[in-house]
Coordinates of C-alpha atoms in Angstrom, one line a residue:
M2 CA 11.1 -5.8 18.6
K3 CA 8.7 -2.9 18.0
P4 CA 6.3 -3.3 15.0
S5 CA 7.0 -1.1 12.0
P6 CA 4.7 2.0 11.5
L7 CA 3.2 0.2 8.5
R8 CA 2.2 -2.8 10.6
Q9 CA 0.8 -0.5 13.3
L10 CA -1.3 1.3 10.8
L11 CA -2.4 -1.9 9.2
A12 CA -3.5 -3.2 12.6
Q13 CA -5.3 0.0 13.4
R14 CA -7.1 0.0 10.0
A15 CA -8.0 -3.7 10.3
A16 CA -9.6 -3.0 13.7
G17 CA -11.5 0.0 12.6
T18 CA -12.6 -1.0 9.1
G19 CA -16.1 -2.1 8.4
A20 CA -17.4 -4.5 5.7
A21 CA -17.8 -1.5 3.3
T22 CA -14.1 -1.3 2.6
P23 CA -12.5 -4.2 0.7
P24 CA -9.4 -5.5 2.5
E25 CA -7.2 -4.7 -0.5
Q26 CA -8.2 -1.0 -0.4
A27 CA -7.8 -0.9 3.4
Q28 CA -4.3 -2.3 3.0
A29 CA -3.5 0.2 0.3
R30 CA -4.8 3.1 2.3
A31 CA -2.7 2.0 5.3
L32 CA 0.4 1.8 3.0
I33 CA -0.2 5.3 1.8
A34 CA -0.8 6.6 5.3
A35 CA 2.4 5.0 6.5
I36 CA 4.3 6.5 3.5
D37 CA 2.9 9.9 4.3
A38 CA 3.9 9.5 8.0
G39 CA 7.4 8.2 7.4
G40 CA 8.7 7.9 3.9
I41 CA 9.1 5.2 1.2
P42 CA 9.0 1.6 2.4
L43 CA 12.1 -0.5 2.1
H44 CA 10.4 -3.6 0.6
P45 CA 9.3 -2.8 -3.0
A46 CA 7.9 -6.3 -3.3
K47 CA 5.3 -5.5 -0.6
V48 CA 4.2 -2.4 -2.5
N49 CA 4.0 -4.3 -5.7
Q50 CA 1.9 -7.0 -4.1
I51 CA -0.5 -4.4 -2.7
A52 CA -0.8 -2.9 -6.2
R53 CA -1.4 -6.3 -7.8
D54 CA -4.1 -7.1 -5.2
L55 CA -5.8 -3.9 -6.3
G56 CA -5.7 -5.1 -9.9
L57 CA -2.8 -3.1 -11.2
E58 CA -0.1 -4.7 -13.4
V59 CA 3.3 -4.0 -12.0
S60 CA 6.7 -4.8 -13.6
R61 CA 9.5 -5.9 -11.3
E62 CA 11.6 -3.2 -12.9
A63 CA 9.0 -0.4 -12.1
P64 CA 10.3 2.2 -9.7
V65 CA 8.5 1.9 -6.3
E66 CA 7.7 5.6 -6.4
A67 CA 5.8 5.1 -9.7
T68 CA 3.9 2.2 -8.2
I69 CA 3.0 4.2 -5.2
A70 CA 1.7 7.0 -7.4
R71 CA -0.5 4.6 -9.3
I72 CA -1.9 3.3 -6.0
R73 CA -2.7 6.8 -4.9
E74 CA -4.4 7.5 -8.2
L75 CA -6.5 4.4 -7.9
L76 CA -7.5 5.2 -4.3
L77 CA -8.5 8.7 -5.3
R78 CA -10.9 7.2 -7.9
A79 CA -12.3 4.7 -5.5

């Protein structure tokens, strides 16, 4: 089974990231890159967990698109 584009990007980012980037931000950046490359992920729970790891409060009922937008905003400020 071939790894998903998100997993490939996460692996690439993990191999190329230095100590300067916190792992939560690296994972979020990889998520955004994967979304930009191939669309919205099918597992909203993964997106929500990444957002929570970044310190965002996320409702289970929040649309995944809104959570992704909040992650993008946070990364732009970082």
